[in-house]
Short mmCIF file of C-alpha atoms and ligand atoms in Angstrom, two decimals:
data_model
loop_
_atom_site.label_atom_id
_atom_site.label_comp_id
_atom_site.label_asym_id
_atom_site.label_seq_id
_atom_site.Cartn_x
_atom_site.Cartn_y
_atom_site.Cartn_z
CA MET A 1 49.71 61.52 -16.57
CA SER A 2 48.75 63.08 -13.20
CA GLU A 3 47.81 60.86 -10.25
CA ARG A 4 44.16 59.84 -9.92
CA LEU A 5 42.08 61.30 -7.08
CA SER A 6 41.40 58.45 -4.65
CA VAL A 7 37.83 58.01 -3.40
CA CYS A 8 36.49 55.95 -0.49
CA LEU A 9 32.84 55.16 -1.21
CA ALA A 10 30.48 54.38 1.68
CA GLY A 11 27.30 52.68 0.46
CA ALA A 12 29.00 51.46 -2.73
CA THR A 13 26.62 48.50 -3.11
CA GLY A 14 23.43 50.57 -2.78
CA TRP A 15 21.12 51.95 -5.47
CA ALA A 16 22.93 55.30 -5.75
CA GLY A 17 26.41 54.13 -4.68
CA ALA A 18 26.67 51.28 -7.19
CA GLU A 19 25.90 53.59 -10.12
CA LEU A 20 28.51 56.06 -8.86
CA ALA A 21 31.11 53.29 -8.35
CA ARG A 22 30.72 52.26 -12.00
CA ALA A 23 31.11 55.88 -13.13
CA ILE A 24 34.26 56.34 -11.03
CA ALA A 25 35.68 53.15 -12.54
CA GLY A 26 34.96 54.53 -16.01
CA SER A 27 36.61 57.91 -15.34
CA GLU A 28 40.19 58.79 -16.21
CA ASP A 29 40.96 60.90 -13.16
CA LEU A 30 39.32 59.07 -10.21
CA ALA A 31 40.06 55.74 -8.52
CA LEU A 32 38.27 53.83 -5.74
CA SER A 33 40.49 53.19 -2.70
CA ALA A 34 37.97 51.26 -0.60
CA ALA A 35 34.22 50.68 -0.28
CA ILE A 36 31.84 50.24 2.67
CA SER A 37 28.90 47.84 2.98
CA ARG A 38 28.08 45.54 5.91
CA THR A 39 26.44 42.82 3.79
CA HIS A 40 29.32 42.47 1.32
CA ALA A 41 32.31 43.15 3.60
CA GLY A 42 35.33 40.97 2.77
CA ARG A 43 34.46 40.77 -0.94
CA ASN A 44 35.75 42.76 -3.91
CA LEU A 45 33.36 45.48 -5.11
CA GLY A 46 34.01 44.50 -8.75
CA ASP A 47 32.71 40.97 -8.07
CA VAL A 48 29.65 42.26 -6.18
CA LEU A 49 28.72 44.72 -8.95
CA GLY A 50 29.77 42.41 -11.79
CA ASP A 51 32.12 45.08 -13.19
CA VAL A 52 35.61 43.89 -14.16
CA ARG A 53 36.93 47.48 -14.19
CA ILE A 54 36.51 47.72 -10.40
CA ASN A 55 39.15 46.29 -8.06
CA CYS A 56 38.39 47.57 -4.58
CA PRO A 57 38.03 45.93 -1.14
CA ILE A 58 34.80 46.27 0.85
CA TYR A 59 34.80 46.87 4.61
CA THR A 60 32.09 46.99 7.27
CA SER A 61 33.05 50.38 8.71
CA ALA A 62 34.57 53.69 7.70
CA THR A 63 37.40 53.23 10.22
CA GLU A 64 38.56 50.04 8.47
CA ALA A 65 38.11 51.45 4.96
CA LEU A 66 40.01 54.64 5.82
CA ALA A 67 43.15 52.58 6.52
CA HIS A 68 43.51 52.89 2.73
CA ARG A 69 44.54 56.51 2.10
CA CYS A 70 41.94 58.53 0.21
CA SER A 71 41.61 62.17 -0.86
CA VAL A 72 37.80 62.22 -0.85
CA PHE A 73 35.28 60.27 1.22
CA MET A 74 31.84 59.96 -0.38
CA ASP A 75 28.85 58.96 1.76
CA TYR A 76 25.73 57.37 0.24
CA THR A 77 24.51 55.36 3.24
CA LYS A 78 21.85 56.15 5.86
CA PRO A 79 21.50 59.16 8.19
CA ASP A 80 22.12 57.05 11.31
CA VAL A 81 25.68 56.20 10.25
CA ALA A 82 26.60 59.08 7.90
CA LYS A 83 27.64 61.60 10.56
CA GLU A 84 29.99 59.11 12.22
CA ASN A 85 31.47 58.27 8.79
CA VAL A 86 32.02 61.93 7.94
CA LEU A 87 33.77 62.66 11.24
CA ALA A 88 35.99 59.58 10.81
CA ALA A 89 36.93 60.70 7.29
CA LEU A 90 37.81 64.23 8.48
CA ALA A 91 39.97 62.71 11.23
CA HIS A 92 41.86 60.87 8.47
CA GLY A 93 42.46 64.09 6.53
CA ALA A 94 39.96 63.44 3.71
CA HIS A 95 37.59 65.94 2.12
CA VAL A 96 33.99 64.72 2.22
CA VAL A 97 30.96 64.70 -0.08
CA VAL A 98 27.63 63.83 1.57
CA GLY A 99 24.89 62.46 -0.69
CA THR A 100 22.99 60.80 2.16
CA SER A 101 19.82 62.65 3.07
CA GLY A 102 18.45 63.13 6.59
CA LEU A 103 21.35 64.75 8.47
CA THR A 104 20.08 67.65 10.57
CA ASP A 105 21.26 71.26 10.73
CA SER A 106 22.68 70.44 14.14
CA ASP A 107 24.66 67.49 12.64
CA TYR A 108 26.09 69.85 10.04
CA ALA A 109 26.97 72.44 12.68
CA ASP A 110 29.00 69.76 14.54
CA ILE A 111 30.64 68.62 11.30
CA ASP A 112 31.42 72.21 10.28
CA ALA A 113 33.28 72.85 13.54
CA VAL A 114 35.54 69.83 12.91
CA ALA A 115 36.00 70.43 9.16
CA THR A 116 36.94 74.08 9.74
CA ARG A 117 39.44 73.10 12.44
CA VAL A 118 41.15 70.48 10.23
CA GLU A 119 40.84 72.72 7.13
CA ARG A 120 38.94 70.23 5.01
CA GLY A 121 35.88 70.72 2.81
CA VAL A 122 32.51 69.01 3.30
CA LEU A 123 30.01 69.38 0.47
CA ALA A 124 26.47 68.20 1.28
CA VAL A 125 24.09 67.90 -1.66
CA GLY A 126 20.44 66.88 -1.32
CA ASN A 127 20.03 66.23 -5.05
CA PHE A 128 22.98 65.81 -7.43
CA ALA A 129 20.87 65.85 -10.60
CA LEU A 130 22.14 68.77 -12.67
CA THR A 131 18.63 69.44 -14.00
CA MET A 132 17.35 69.76 -10.40
CA VAL A 133 20.24 72.03 -9.43
CA LEU A 134 19.28 74.26 -12.37
CA LEU A 135 15.59 74.18 -11.42
CA GLN A 136 16.54 75.40 -7.92
CA LYS A 137 18.55 78.24 -9.42
CA PHE A 138 15.81 79.26 -11.88
CA ALA A 139 13.20 79.10 -9.09
CA GLU A 140 15.32 81.36 -6.87
CA MET A 141 15.48 83.87 -9.73
CA ALA A 142 11.69 83.69 -10.18
CA ALA A 143 11.03 84.11 -6.43
CA ARG A 144 12.84 87.45 -6.52
CA TRP A 145 10.22 88.80 -8.93
CA ILE A 146 7.05 86.79 -8.23
CA PRO A 147 5.64 87.02 -4.68
CA GLN A 148 3.47 83.86 -4.63
CA TRP A 149 4.34 80.20 -5.24
CA GLU A 150 3.59 76.68 -4.06
CA VAL A 151 5.51 73.40 -4.38
CA ILE A 152 4.15 70.01 -5.48
CA ASP A 153 6.09 66.77 -5.01
CA TYR A 154 5.06 63.64 -6.92
CA ALA A 155 6.36 60.17 -6.06
CA HIS A 156 5.60 56.44 -6.35
CA ASP A 157 2.78 55.11 -4.16
CA ASP A 158 5.09 53.19 -1.78
CA LYS A 159 7.27 56.17 -0.81
CA VAL A 160 6.63 56.41 2.92
CA ASP A 161 8.06 59.85 3.67
CA ALA A 162 6.46 63.12 2.67
CA PRO A 163 7.32 65.61 1.46
CA SER A 164 10.39 64.42 -0.47
CA GLY A 165 13.85 65.67 0.54
CA THR A 166 13.99 67.48 -2.80
CA ALA A 167 10.72 69.35 -2.16
CA ARG A 168 11.86 70.19 1.36
CA GLU A 169 15.16 71.59 0.08
CA LEU A 170 13.39 73.57 -2.64
CA ALA A 171 10.98 75.11 -0.12
CA ASN A 172 13.84 76.02 2.22
CA ARG A 173 15.91 77.61 -0.52
CA LEU A 174 13.00 79.68 -1.85
CA ALA A 175 12.05 80.79 1.66
CA GLN A 176 15.55 82.23 1.99
CA VAL A 177 14.85 84.46 -1.04
CA ARG A 178 11.61 85.56 0.65
CA LYS A 179 8.42 84.13 2.14
CA PRO A 180 5.48 83.78 -0.27
CA GLU A 181 2.67 86.28 0.33
CA LEU A 182 -0.59 84.32 0.55
CA THR A 183 -3.75 86.24 -0.36
CA VAL A 184 -5.75 84.12 2.13
CA PRO A 185 -3.62 82.98 5.09
CA VAL A 186 -3.76 79.17 5.47
CA GLU A 187 -5.26 79.38 8.95
CA GLN A 188 -8.19 81.35 7.51
CA THR A 189 -9.05 78.54 5.05
CA ALA A 190 -12.75 77.77 4.97
CA GLY A 191 -13.49 74.04 4.73
CA HIS A 192 -10.49 71.68 5.13
CA ARG A 193 -7.26 73.41 6.11
CA ASP A 194 -5.29 70.25 5.15
CA ALA A 195 -6.30 70.75 1.53
CA ARG A 196 -3.82 73.65 1.47
CA GLY A 197 -0.92 71.25 2.10
CA ALA A 198 1.91 71.42 4.63
CA THR A 199 3.62 74.71 5.47
CA LEU A 200 7.41 74.34 5.32
CA SER A 201 9.51 77.44 6.01
CA GLY A 202 6.40 79.45 5.11
CA VAL A 203 5.95 77.64 1.76
CA GLN A 204 2.87 75.47 0.94
CA VAL A 205 4.01 71.97 -0.14
CA HIS A 206 1.66 69.32 -1.56
CA SER A 207 2.66 65.64 -1.88
CA VAL A 208 1.08 63.28 -4.42
CA ARG A 209 1.76 59.53 -3.99
CA LEU A 210 0.53 57.39 -6.90
CA PRO A 211 1.66 54.37 -8.95
CA GLY A 212 3.10 55.56 -12.25
CA PHE A 213 5.22 58.33 -10.74
CA VAL A 214 8.94 57.99 -9.97
CA ILE A 215 10.06 61.30 -8.43
CA SER A 216 9.08 64.75 -9.66
CA ALA A 217 9.13 68.19 -8.13
CA GLU A 218 7.26 71.23 -9.37
CA VAL A 219 7.07 74.82 -8.26
CA ILE A 220 4.26 77.00 -9.57
CA PHE A 221 4.58 80.78 -9.44
CA GLY A 222 1.42 82.82 -9.83
CA MET A 223 0.74 86.45 -10.71
CA PRO A 224 -2.52 88.00 -11.91
CA GLU A 225 -3.39 86.56 -15.35
CA GLN A 226 -0.17 84.48 -15.56
CA THR A 227 1.57 81.46 -14.04
CA LEU A 228 5.04 80.00 -14.39
CA SER A 229 5.63 76.26 -13.76
CA LEU A 230 9.09 74.80 -13.27
CA ARG A 231 9.11 71.01 -13.06
CA HIS A 232 11.77 68.34 -12.69
CA ASP A 233 11.20 64.64 -13.48
CA SER A 234 13.65 61.82 -12.68
CA GLY A 235 13.63 58.36 -14.26
CA ALA A 236 13.85 55.09 -12.32
CA SER A 237 17.64 54.67 -12.34
CA ALA A 238 20.25 56.46 -10.25
CA ARG A 239 21.96 57.76 -13.42
CA PRO A 240 20.76 61.40 -12.96
CA TYR A 241 22.80 61.70 -9.75
CA VAL A 242 26.13 60.55 -11.20
CA ASP A 243 27.37 63.63 -13.06
CA GLY A 244 26.70 65.99 -10.15
CA ALA A 245 28.34 63.62 -7.67
CA LEU A 246 31.47 63.41 -9.85
CA ILE A 247 31.67 67.22 -9.98
CA ALA A 248 31.33 67.38 -6.19
CA ILE A 249 34.10 64.79 -5.70
CA ARG A 250 36.43 66.65 -8.07
CA ARG A 251 35.82 70.09 -6.52
CA VAL A 252 35.28 69.53 -2.79
CA SER A 253 38.99 70.05 -2.04
CA THR A 254 38.56 73.73 -3.02
CA LEU A 255 36.33 74.21 0.07
CA LYS A 256 36.87 74.53 3.82
CA GLY A 257 34.10 73.70 6.31
CA VAL A 258 30.55 72.62 5.42
CA HIS A 259 28.88 73.89 2.25
CA ARG A 260 25.35 72.95 1.13
CA GLY A 261 24.22 72.46 -2.47
CA LEU A 262 26.06 71.60 -5.67
CA ASP A 263 25.78 75.19 -6.90
CA THR A 264 28.49 76.03 -4.33
CA VAL A 265 31.04 74.55 -6.75
CA LEU A 266 29.30 75.49 -10.01
CA ASP A 267 29.68 78.83 -11.73
CA LEU A 268 25.94 79.46 -12.23
N1 LIG B 301 21.96 63.45 -2.98
C1 LIG B 301 21.36 62.80 -3.97
O1 LIG B 301 21.25 63.26 -5.11
C2 LIG B 301 20.84 61.41 -3.67
C3 LIG B 301 20.50 60.55 -4.71
C4 LIG B 301 20.09 59.26 -4.38
C5 LIG B 301 20.03 58.85 -3.05
N2 LIG B 301 20.35 59.73 -2.07
C6 LIG B 301 20.38 59.34 -0.66
O2 LIG B 301 21.51 58.47 -0.50
C7 LIG B 301 21.25 57.55 0.54
C8 LIG B 301 21.41 56.13 0.00
O3 LIG B 301 20.35 55.88 -0.91
P1 LIG B 301 20.21 54.50 -1.69
O4 LIG B 301 18.90 54.54 -2.37
O5 LIG B 301 21.43 54.22 -2.49
O6 LIG B 301 20.14 53.46 -0.46
P2 LIG B 301 20.41 51.89 -0.48
O7 LIG B 301 20.17 51.30 -1.83
O8 LIG B 301 19.66 51.33 0.68
O9 LIG B 301 21.98 51.76 -0.18
C9 LIG B 301 22.54 52.08 1.08
C10 LIG B 301 24.03 51.66 1.06
O10 LIG B 301 24.61 52.03 2.31
C11 LIG B 301 25.12 50.86 2.97
N3 LIG B 301 24.86 51.02 4.40
C12 LIG B 301 23.68 51.30 4.97
N4 LIG B 301 23.81 51.34 6.32
C13 LIG B 301 25.12 51.11 6.58
C14 LIG B 301 25.88 51.03 7.78
N5 LIG B 301 25.32 51.20 8.98
N6 LIG B 301 27.20 50.78 7.68
C15 LIG B 301 27.76 50.61 6.48
N7 LIG B 301 27.09 50.66 5.29
C16 LIG B 301 25.77 50.91 5.35
C17 LIG B 301 24.34 49.71 2.34
O11 LIG B 301 25.07 48.49 2.41
P3 LIG B 301 24.77 47.41 3.59
O12 LIG B 301 23.32 47.40 3.83
O13 LIG B 301 25.34 46.16 3.03
O14 LIG B 301 25.54 47.92 4.78
C18 LIG B 301 24.25 50.17 0.89
O15 LIG B 301 25.47 49.95 0.22
C19 LIG B 301 19.83 57.88 1.04
O16 LIG B 301 19.93 58.76 2.14
C20 LIG B 301 19.20 58.58 -0.15
O17 LIG B 301 18.14 59.43 0.24
C21 LIG B 301 20.74 61.00 -2.36
#
């Protein structure tokens, strides 16, 4: 049997990281080398997650965790620490998958310079859910043919940021296909301009925050006498993000430098 791909998981005790740690433990080709969490440092991840299949030490920082050799470093932490983690991992010769949201284009430009120099791949994915990756692809196809669209993001009432990272990424990707052609420019709105939503990369984005929603994203394309709605809904668990993250971990070593989006390593 071939050797398992070793993975260092930053944020392994978090909502998304814990689900991924369990999936890695259940896979036949991946193994956890070390985990990172400040609260649980010094303990075994298997004990923290109550999963007997996991035997992996937890450290406070990436520098300590990277003393255990790993092929791939996966980050699911917070934007304030993710860039430092990624650069430390590249310095140790690992390929990197970034699930953490909030890193800026300028952060990725810095990371790209290092990753290209050390000839390692960095794959940054704003949403690992395969259904969302497909929605993005289908929406890009639609935007080539339909000149007008708007994005709606729905989330639970206590989500403080708006619009969601997913809606932001969708708007950015569609704007790269082309900018929507509004019949009435937003600044010429009569009444309340805010009712037309926020303009992101030239795309109107509307955020709904209500109890009863988890996270959904919708893009509506309109043409005379016809509309096309593409909508993605996620449940309450982090399960939707697991399969895409596993694909990214398995394929990131085929890349050099920074690449954005899971479709980079999918044959869509
Ligand atoms: N790309 C996707 O598809 C996707 C899906 C889900 C979530 N996300 C993103 O992934 C990130 C994590 O989300 P989450 O909901 O899992 O968050 P979470 O539940 O708060 O977990 C964060 C994890 O990171 C660790 N951490 C945070 N700050 C740290 C630091 N300074 N040093 C070391 N460890 C640190 C936490 O452990 P300690 O607090 O013990 O340090 C915890 O294990 C967010 O940016 C989220 O938006 C992306």
